Coordinates of C-alpha atoms and ligand atoms in Angstrom, one line a residue:
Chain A
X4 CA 66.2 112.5 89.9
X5 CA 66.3 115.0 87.0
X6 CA 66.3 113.4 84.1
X7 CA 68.0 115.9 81.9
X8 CA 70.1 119.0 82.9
X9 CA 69.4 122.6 82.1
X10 CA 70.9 122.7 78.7
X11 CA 69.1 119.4 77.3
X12 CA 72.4 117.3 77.0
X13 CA 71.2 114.4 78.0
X14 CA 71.5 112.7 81.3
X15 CA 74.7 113.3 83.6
X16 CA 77.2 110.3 84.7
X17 CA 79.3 111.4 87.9
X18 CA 82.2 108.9 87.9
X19 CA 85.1 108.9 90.5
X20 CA 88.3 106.6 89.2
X21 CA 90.6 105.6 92.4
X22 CA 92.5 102.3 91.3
X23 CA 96.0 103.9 91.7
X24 CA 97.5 107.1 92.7
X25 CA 95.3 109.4 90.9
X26 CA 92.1 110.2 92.4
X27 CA 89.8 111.6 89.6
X28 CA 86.3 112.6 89.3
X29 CA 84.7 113.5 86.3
X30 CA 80.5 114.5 84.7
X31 CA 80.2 113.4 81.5
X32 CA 76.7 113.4 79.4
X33 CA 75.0 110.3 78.0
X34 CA 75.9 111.8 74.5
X35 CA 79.7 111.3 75.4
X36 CA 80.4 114.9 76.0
X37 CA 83.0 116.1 78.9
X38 CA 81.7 118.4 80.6
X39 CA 84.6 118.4 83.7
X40 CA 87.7 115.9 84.4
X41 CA 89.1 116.4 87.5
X42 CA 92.8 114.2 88.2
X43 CA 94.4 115.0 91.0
X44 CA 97.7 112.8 90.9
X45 CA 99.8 111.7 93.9
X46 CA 102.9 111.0 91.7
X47 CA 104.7 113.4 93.7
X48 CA 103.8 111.7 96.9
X49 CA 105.3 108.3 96.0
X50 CA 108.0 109.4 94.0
X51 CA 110.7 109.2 96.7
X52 CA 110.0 105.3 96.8
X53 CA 110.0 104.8 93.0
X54 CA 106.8 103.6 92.7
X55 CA 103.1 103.7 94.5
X56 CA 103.0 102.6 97.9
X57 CA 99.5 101.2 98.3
X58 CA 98.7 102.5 101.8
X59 CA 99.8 105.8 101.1
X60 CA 97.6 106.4 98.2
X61 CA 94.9 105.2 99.8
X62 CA 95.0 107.1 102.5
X63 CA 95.6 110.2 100.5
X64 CA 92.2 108.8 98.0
X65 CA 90.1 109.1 100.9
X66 CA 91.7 113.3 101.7
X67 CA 91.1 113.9 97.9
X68 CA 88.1 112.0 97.3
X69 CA 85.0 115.0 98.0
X70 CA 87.3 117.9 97.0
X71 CA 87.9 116.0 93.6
X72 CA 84.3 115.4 93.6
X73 CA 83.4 118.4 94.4
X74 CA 85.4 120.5 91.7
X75 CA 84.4 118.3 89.2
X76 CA 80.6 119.8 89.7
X77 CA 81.7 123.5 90.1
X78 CA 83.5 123.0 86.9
X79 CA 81.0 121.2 85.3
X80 CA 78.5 123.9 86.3
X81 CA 76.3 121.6 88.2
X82 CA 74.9 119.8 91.0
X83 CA 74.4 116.3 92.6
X84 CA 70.9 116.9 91.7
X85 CA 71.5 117.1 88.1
X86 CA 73.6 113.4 88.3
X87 CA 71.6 110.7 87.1
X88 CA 73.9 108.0 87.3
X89 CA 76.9 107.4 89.4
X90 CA 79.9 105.3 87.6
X91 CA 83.0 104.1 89.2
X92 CA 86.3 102.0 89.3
X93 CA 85.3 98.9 90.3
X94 CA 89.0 96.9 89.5
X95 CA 91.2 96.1 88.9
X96 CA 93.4 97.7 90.9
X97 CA 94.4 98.4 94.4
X98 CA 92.0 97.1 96.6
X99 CA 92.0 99.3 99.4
X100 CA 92.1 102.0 96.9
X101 CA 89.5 101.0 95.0
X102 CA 87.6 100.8 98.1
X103 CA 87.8 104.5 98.3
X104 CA 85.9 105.4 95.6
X105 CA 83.9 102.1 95.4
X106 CA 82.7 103.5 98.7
X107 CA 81.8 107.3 97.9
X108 CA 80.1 106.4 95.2
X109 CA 78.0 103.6 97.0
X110 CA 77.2 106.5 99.1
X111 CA 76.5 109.0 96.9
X112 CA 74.3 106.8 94.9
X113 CA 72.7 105.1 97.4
X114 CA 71.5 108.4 99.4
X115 CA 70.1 110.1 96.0
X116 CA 67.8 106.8 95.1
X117 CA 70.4 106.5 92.2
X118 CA 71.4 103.6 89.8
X119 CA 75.2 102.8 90.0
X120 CA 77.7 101.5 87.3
X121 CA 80.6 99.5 88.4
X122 CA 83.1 100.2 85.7
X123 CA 86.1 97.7 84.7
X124 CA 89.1 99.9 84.5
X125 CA 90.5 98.1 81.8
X126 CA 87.3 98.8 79.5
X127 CA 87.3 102.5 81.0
X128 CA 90.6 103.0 79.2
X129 CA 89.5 101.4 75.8
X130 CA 85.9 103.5 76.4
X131 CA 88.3 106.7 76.5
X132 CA 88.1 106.3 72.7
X133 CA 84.0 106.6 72.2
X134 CA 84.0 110.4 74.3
X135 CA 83.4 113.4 72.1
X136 CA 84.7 115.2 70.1
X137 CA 86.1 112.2 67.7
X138 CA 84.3 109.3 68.7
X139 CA 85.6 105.8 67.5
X140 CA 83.7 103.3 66.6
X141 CA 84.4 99.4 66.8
X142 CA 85.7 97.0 65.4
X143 CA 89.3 97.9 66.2
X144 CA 92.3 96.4 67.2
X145 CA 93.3 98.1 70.5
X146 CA 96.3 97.8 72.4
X147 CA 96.3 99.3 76.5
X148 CA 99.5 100.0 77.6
X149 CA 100.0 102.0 81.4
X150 CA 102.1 101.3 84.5
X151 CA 99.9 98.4 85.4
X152 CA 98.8 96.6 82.4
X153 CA 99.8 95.7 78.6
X154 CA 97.0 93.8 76.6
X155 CA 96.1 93.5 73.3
X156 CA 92.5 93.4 72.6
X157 CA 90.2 93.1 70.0
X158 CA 87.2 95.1 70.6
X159 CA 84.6 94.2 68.0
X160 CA 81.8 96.2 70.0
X161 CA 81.6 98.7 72.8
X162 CA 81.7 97.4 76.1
X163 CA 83.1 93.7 75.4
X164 CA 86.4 93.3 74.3
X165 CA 88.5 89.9 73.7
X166 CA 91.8 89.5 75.3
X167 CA 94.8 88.7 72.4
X168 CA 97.4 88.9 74.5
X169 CA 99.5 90.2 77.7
X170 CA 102.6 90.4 79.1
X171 CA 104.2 87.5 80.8
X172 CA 106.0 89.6 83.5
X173 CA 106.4 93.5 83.3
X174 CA 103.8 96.4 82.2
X175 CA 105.3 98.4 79.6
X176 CA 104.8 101.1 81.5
X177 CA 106.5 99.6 84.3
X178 CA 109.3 98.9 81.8
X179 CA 109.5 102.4 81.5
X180 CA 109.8 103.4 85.4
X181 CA 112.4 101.0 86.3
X182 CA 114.0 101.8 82.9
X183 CA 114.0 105.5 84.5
X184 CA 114.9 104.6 87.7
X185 CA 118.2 102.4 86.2
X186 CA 119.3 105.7 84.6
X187 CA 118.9 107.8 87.9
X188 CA 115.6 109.6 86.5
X189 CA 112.3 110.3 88.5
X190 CA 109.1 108.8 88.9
X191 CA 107.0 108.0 86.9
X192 CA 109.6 106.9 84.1
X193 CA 107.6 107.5 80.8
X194 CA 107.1 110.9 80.5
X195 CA 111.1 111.2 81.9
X196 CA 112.5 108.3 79.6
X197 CA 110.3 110.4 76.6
X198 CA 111.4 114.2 77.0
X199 CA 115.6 112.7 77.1
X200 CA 115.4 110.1 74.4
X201 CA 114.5 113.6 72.1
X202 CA 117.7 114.3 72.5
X203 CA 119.6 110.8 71.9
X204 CA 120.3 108.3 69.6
X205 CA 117.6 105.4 69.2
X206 CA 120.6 103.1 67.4
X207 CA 122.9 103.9 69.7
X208 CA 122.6 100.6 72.0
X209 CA 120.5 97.8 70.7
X210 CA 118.7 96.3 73.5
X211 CA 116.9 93.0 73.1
X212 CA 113.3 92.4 73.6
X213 CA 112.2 88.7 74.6
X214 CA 110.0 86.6 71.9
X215 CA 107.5 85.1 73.2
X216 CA 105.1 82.9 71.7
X217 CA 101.9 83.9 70.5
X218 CA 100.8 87.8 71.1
X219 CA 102.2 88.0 74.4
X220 CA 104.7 90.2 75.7
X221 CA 107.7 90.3 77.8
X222 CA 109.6 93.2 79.1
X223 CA 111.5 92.2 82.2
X224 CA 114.7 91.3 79.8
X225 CA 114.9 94.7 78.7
X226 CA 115.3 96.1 82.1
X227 CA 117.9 93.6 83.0
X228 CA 120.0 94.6 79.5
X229 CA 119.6 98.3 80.5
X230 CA 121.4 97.4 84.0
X231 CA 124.5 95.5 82.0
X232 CA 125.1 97.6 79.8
X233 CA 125.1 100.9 82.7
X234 CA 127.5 98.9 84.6
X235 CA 129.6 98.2 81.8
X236 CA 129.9 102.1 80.6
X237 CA 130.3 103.1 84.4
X238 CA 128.8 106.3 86.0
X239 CA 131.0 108.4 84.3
X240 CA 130.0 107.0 80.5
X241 CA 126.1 106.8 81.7
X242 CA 126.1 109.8 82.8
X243 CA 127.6 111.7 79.0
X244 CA 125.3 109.1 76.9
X245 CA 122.2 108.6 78.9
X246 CA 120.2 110.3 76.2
X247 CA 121.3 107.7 74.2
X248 CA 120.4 105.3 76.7
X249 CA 116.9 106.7 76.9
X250 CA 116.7 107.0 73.1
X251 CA 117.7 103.2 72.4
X252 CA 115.3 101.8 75.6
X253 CA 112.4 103.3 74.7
X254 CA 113.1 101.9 70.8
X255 CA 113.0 98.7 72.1
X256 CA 110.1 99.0 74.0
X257 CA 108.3 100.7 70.7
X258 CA 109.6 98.7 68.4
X259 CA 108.2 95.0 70.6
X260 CA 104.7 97.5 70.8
X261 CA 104.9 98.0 67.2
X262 CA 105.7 94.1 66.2
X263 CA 102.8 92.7 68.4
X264 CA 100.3 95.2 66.6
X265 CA 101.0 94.3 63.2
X266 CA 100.8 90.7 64.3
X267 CA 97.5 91.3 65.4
X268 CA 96.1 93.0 62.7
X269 CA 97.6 90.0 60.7
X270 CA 95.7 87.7 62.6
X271 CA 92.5 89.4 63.3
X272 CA 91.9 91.0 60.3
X273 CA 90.9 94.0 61.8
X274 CA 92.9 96.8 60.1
X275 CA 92.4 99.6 62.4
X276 CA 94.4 100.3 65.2
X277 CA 94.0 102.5 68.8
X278 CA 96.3 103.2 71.6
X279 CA 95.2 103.8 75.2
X280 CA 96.5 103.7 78.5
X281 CA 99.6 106.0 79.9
X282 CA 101.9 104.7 77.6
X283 CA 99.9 105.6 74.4
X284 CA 101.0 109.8 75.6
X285 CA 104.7 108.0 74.5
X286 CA 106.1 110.5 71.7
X287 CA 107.6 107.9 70.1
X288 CA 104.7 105.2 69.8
X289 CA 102.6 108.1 68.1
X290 CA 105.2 108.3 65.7
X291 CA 105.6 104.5 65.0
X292 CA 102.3 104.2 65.0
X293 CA 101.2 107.2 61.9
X294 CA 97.6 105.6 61.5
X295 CA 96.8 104.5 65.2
X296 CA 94.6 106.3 66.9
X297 CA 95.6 107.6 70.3
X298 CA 93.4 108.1 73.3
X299 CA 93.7 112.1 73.5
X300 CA 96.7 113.3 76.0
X301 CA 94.7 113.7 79.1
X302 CA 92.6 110.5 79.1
X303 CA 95.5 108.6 78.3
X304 CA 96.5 108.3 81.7
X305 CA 93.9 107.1 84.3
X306 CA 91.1 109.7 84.6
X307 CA 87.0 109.3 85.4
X308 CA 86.3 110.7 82.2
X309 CA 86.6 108.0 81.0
X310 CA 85.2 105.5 83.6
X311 CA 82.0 107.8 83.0
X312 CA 82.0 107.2 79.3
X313 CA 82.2 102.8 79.7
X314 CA 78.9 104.1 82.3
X315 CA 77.1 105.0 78.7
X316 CA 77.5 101.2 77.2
X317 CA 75.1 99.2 80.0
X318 CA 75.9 97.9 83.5
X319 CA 73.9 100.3 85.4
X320 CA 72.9 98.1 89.0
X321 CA 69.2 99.2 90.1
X322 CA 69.0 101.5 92.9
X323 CA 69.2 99.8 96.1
X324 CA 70.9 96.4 94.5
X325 CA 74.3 97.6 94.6
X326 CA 74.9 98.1 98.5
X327 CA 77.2 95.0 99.0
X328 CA 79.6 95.4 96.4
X329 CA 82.6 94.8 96.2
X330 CA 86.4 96.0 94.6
X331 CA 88.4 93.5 92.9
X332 CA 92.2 93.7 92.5
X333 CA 92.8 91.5 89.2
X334 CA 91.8 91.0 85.6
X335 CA 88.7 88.6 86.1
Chain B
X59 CA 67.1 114.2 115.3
X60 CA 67.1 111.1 113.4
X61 CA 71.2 109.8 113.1
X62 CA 72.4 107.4 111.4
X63 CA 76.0 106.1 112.9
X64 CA 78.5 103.1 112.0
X65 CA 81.6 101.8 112.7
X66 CA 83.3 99.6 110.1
X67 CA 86.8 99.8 111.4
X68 CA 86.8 96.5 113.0
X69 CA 85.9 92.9 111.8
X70 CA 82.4 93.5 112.8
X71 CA 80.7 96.7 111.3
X72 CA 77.9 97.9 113.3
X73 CA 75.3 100.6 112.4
X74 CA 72.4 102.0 114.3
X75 CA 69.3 104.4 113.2
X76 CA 68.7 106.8 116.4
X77 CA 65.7 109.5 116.4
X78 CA 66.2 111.8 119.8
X79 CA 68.4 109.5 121.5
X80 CA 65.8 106.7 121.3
X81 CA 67.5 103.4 119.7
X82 CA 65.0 102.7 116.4
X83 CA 67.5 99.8 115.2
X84 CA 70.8 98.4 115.2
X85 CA 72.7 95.5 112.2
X86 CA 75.9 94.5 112.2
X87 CA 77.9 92.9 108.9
X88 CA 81.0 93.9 107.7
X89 CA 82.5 96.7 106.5
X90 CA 82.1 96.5 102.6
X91 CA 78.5 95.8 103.4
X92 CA 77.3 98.6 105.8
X93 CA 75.0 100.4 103.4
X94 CA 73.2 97.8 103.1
X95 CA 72.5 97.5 106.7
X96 CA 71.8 101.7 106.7
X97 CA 69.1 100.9 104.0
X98 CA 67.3 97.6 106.1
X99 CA 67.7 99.8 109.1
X100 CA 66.1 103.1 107.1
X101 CA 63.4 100.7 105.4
X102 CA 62.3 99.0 108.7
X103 CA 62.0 102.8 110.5
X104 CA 60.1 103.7 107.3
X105 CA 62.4 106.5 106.9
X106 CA 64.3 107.4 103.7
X107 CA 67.8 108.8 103.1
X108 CA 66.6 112.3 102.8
X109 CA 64.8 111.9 106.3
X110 CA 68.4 111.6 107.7
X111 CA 69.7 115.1 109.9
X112 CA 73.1 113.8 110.7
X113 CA 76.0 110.7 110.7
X114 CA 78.5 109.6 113.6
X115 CA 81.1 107.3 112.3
X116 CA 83.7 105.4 114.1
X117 CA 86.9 106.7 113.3
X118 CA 88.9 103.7 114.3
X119 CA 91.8 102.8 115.0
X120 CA 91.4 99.3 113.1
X121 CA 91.7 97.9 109.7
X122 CA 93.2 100.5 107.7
X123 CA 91.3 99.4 104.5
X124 CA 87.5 98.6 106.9
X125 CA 88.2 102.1 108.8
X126 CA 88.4 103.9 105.3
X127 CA 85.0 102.3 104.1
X128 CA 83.4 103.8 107.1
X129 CA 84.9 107.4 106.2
X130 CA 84.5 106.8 102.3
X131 CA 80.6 106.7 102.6
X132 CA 80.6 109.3 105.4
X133 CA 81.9 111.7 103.0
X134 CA 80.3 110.6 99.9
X135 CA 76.4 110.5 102.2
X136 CA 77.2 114.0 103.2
X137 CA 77.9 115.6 99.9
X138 CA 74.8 114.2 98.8
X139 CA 72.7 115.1 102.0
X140 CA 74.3 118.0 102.8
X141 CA 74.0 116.9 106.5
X142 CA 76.6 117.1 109.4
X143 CA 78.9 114.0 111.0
X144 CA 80.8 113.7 114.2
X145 CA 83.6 111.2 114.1
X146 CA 83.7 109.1 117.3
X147 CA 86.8 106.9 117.9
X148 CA 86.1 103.3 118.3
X149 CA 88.0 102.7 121.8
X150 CA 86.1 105.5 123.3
X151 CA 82.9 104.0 121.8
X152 CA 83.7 100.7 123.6
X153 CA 84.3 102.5 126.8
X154 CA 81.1 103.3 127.1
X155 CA 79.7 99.7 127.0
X156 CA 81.0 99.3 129.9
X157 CA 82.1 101.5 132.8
X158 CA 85.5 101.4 133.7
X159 CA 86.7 99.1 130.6
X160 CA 89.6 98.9 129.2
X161 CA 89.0 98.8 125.2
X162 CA 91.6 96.5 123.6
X163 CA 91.4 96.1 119.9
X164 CA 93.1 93.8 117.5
X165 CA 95.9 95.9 115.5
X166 CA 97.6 92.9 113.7
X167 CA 101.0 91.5 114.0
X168 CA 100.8 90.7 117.4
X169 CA 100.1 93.9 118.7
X170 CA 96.4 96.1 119.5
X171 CA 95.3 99.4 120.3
X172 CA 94.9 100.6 122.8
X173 CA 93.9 104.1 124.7
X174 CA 96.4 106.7 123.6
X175 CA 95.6 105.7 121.0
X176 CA 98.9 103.7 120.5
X177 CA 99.8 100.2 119.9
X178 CA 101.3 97.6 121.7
X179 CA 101.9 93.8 122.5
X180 CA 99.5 92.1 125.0
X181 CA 102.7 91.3 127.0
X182 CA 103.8 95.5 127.5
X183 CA 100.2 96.3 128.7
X184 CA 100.0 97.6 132.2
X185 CA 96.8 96.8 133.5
X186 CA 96.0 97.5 137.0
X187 CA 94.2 93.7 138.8
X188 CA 91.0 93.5 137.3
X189 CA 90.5 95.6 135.0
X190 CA 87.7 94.5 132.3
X191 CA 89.5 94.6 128.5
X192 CA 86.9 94.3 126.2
X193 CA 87.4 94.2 122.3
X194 CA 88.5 92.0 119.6
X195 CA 91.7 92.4 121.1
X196 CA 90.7 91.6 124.2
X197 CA 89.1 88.1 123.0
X198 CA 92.3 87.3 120.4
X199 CA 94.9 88.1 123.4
X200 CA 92.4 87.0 126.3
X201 CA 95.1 84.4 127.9
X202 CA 97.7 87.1 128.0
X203 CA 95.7 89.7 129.6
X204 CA 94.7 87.5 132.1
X205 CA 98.0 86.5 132.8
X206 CA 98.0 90.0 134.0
X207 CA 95.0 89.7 136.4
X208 CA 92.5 91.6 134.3
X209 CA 89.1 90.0 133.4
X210 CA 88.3 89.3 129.7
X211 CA 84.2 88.3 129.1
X212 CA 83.6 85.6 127.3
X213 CA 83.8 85.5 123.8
X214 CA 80.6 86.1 122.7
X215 CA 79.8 89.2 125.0
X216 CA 78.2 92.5 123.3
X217 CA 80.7 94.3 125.6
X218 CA 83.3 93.3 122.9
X219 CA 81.3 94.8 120.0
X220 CA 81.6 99.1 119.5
X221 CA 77.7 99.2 118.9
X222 CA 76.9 102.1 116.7
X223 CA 74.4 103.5 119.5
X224 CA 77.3 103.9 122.1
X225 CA 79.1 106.4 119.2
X226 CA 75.9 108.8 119.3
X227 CA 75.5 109.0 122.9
X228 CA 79.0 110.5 122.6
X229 CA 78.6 112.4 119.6
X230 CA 79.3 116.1 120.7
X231 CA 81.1 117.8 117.3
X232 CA 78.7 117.7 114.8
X233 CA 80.2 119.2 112.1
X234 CA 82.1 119.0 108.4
X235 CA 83.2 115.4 106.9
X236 CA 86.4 116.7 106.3
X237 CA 87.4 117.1 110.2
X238 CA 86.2 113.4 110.5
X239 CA 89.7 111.9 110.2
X240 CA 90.7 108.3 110.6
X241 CA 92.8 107.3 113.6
X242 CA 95.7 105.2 111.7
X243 CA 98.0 105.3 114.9
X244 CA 101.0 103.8 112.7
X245 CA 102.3 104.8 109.3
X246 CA 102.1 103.5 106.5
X247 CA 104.5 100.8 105.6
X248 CA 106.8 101.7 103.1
X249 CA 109.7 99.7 101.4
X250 CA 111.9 102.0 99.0
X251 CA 111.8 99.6 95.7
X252 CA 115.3 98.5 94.5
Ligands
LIG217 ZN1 94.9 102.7 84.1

């Protein structure tokens, strides 16, 4: 394989990310640069069922899986034969998602004499932070919030992070959705719940957020609070204040975000904070958060950019070694 | 031509390396681990990947998840080759282990595939007095079927495997991965969160 490509970058890492509804290819250089992210998301495709429907987005992976692919090297302005590495999603996730990609890449690995890197998602989305142009370096506190997942983690080198806490029941990105789906908006919830709450009152309701012990979270309340207090103002009421609705929901969540971080800085000692995952694109946890740093807009959500960049830090199997592996659908 | 053809859509995933319709080697695993068996098969023929001309894979109907695997490294092998595929369903690839069968494979909740492709319950099948059913669905329901005076072989017969050789001696459409489809037969099951 070619070691280097034609401008003397470095080596190339093809990674394809398939562990939800987006199906997302993307070459990045051994240097961290992005040279092409390609996300093709199915968010319209499951919206009508308020939430992803695992056999649908699989099946729609393995339509979108070579065309993703595929665009991701035209826009990169390259070849398989200038890939030196392959990287990809190995969980957690959807299994028969995961499988997708897992699969391709396998393939596409295996038939160029290839190494290939089986990426945690979970450390893709914290490795979203060490891409060019503003890499970040450890030790930081990091907290990765999306749909599926809500951990705090302190990452005191790249590649290995320690677990500080999760939540007991609910993402807070899953908070979000059926937040949005309580006040009659669309799928996915976050980006909805954001763009109203601009124009309401965070005050307005005060919804409580579960303590829980330690650094934990718990969101599944806050859902439940949301529903009582719709059915109390009646469709009529909802309807005139749901700004104010969207404004005060997303506080809470913020605000049990925000509380956990400081805790954890408290605890830790380690003063520096990032944001990654979906829920770090949240308007309103930038601006809680001043001195965070956020993973930039378009890695926040899941993306092979950033599956690629984790490929940099290690955990590249041999060429042939890798043939029998398999996905895995939960945090190990 | 040297081809390289599997079929991963049922609980046994078979693969065979054929050069000019002579058989060079056959495996059979499962699904997640068919590349493996493509590189034992490639490394006993002394052949390498970039030796290959073209891929048949089985296009199912089976395991939704095991038929995908099959399709997954189709496509990502011919990106990387460059090479062409025919897709070869997996009840027509059992057929042609046996003349006149009737391929029968296990679809799940009590029901298999059958020619159509469609699925059905064991019970609903009309089978004409023996008839041979051969498939994992075939062994799985063999007490209903021959309630219905068709002949199941025993368990352990070949005939109830879709060897990967039987898929290239019907390969016909060579041709882009993307026309290689799966055969699903049902939809996806959906249930509309609260
Ligand atoms: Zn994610």
């Amino acid at each position: 394989m070619a070691g280097a490509d034609a401008d003397g970058e470095g080596v190339l890492i093809l990674a394809i990310e398939t562990s939800c509804d987006e199906t997302a290819a993307a070459l990045v250089t051994d240097a961290g640069s992005v040279l092409s992210s390609v996300v093709s998301s199915q968010a319209g495709l499951h919206a009508r069922y308020g939430g992803v429907v695992p056999e649908i987005a699989s099946r729609r992976h393995l339509e979108l899986v070579l065309p993703v692919v595929r665009e991701a090297l035209e826009r990169a302005d390259t070849s398989l034969g200038g890939v030196e590495r392959v990287a990809v999603t190995q969980g957690p996730g959807l299994v028969g998602a995961l499988l997708v990609g897992l699969s391709t890449a396998k393939a596409i690995a295996w038939a160029g004499g290839r190494p290939l890197v089986p990426v945690d998602h979970l450390e893709g989305h914290i490795a979203a932070l060490y891409l060019e142009p503003d890499p970040l370096d450890p030790p930081f506190l990091c907290l990765l919030a999306s749909g599926g997942h809500t951990l705090l983690l302190a990452v005191r080198e790249r590649g290995a992070s320690e677990r500080l806490g999760t939540t007991l029941d609910d993402a807070a990105g899953e908070a979000f959705d059926k937040g949005a789906r309580v006040l009659g908006l669309g799928y996915p919830g976050g980006a909805e719940i954001d763009r109203l709450a601009g124009d309401g009152d965070a005050e307005a309701f005060a919804f409580p957020v579960a303590r829980v012990p330690g650094l934990d979270f718990s969101f599944s309340g806050l859902k439940t609070a949301l529903l009582y207090t719709v059915r109390d103002l009646g469709e009529r009421e909802t309807e005139r204040r749901r700004a104010d609705l969207a404004a005060s929901y997303q506080h809470a969540i913020v605000r049990a975000l925000v509380a956990r971080i400081r805790e954890g800085v408290e605890r830790t000692g380690l003063d520096r904070v990032a944001v990654v995952g979906g829920v770090a694109a949240n308007s309103a946890l930038r601006e809680a958060l001043p001195e965070a740093r956020f993973a930039p807009f378009d890695l926040c959500t899941d993306n092979a950019a950033m599956i690629a960049s984790a490929a940099r830090f290690g955990g590249a199997i041999p060429f042939p070694n890798y043939l029998g592996l398999d996905a895995y659908a939960s945090i190990s | 031509m040297l081809i390289l053809a599997f079929d991963t859509a049922t609980d046994v995933a078979t693969s065979a390396l054929v050069a000019d319709g002579e058989v060079l080697g056959e495996r059979a695993s499962v699904a997640r681990t068919v590349l493996d068996d493509a590189h034992r098969l490639l490394a006993e023929a002394e052949a390498e990947t970039r030796d290959l001309e073209a891929l048949v894979v089985g296009t199912g109907p089976g395991s939704f998840t095991s038929t995908r695997i099959g399709l997954a490294v189709a496509r990502g092998l011919t990106l990387a080759l460059g090479i062409p595929v025919a897709g070869v369903s997996t009840l027509d690839a059992l057929r042609a282990g046996e003349k006149d069968a009737y391929p029968v494979l296990d679809a799940g909740r009590r029901e298999v595939f059958v020619p159509g492709p469609s699925a059905a319950a064991p019970d609903d099948l009309e089978l004409a007095p023996g008839t041979v059913c051969v498939g994992n669905g075939a062994v799985r329901y063999r007490a209903a079927l021959e309630r219905k005076g068709a002949v199941v072989p025993s368990d352990g017969d070949e005939r109830h495997i879709p060897h990967a050789r039987l898929h290239v001696s019907l390969a016909t459409d060579f041709g882009p991965v993307e026309d290689v489809l799966p055969i699903y037969v049902r939809t996806p099951d959906v249930k509309v969160r609260p």
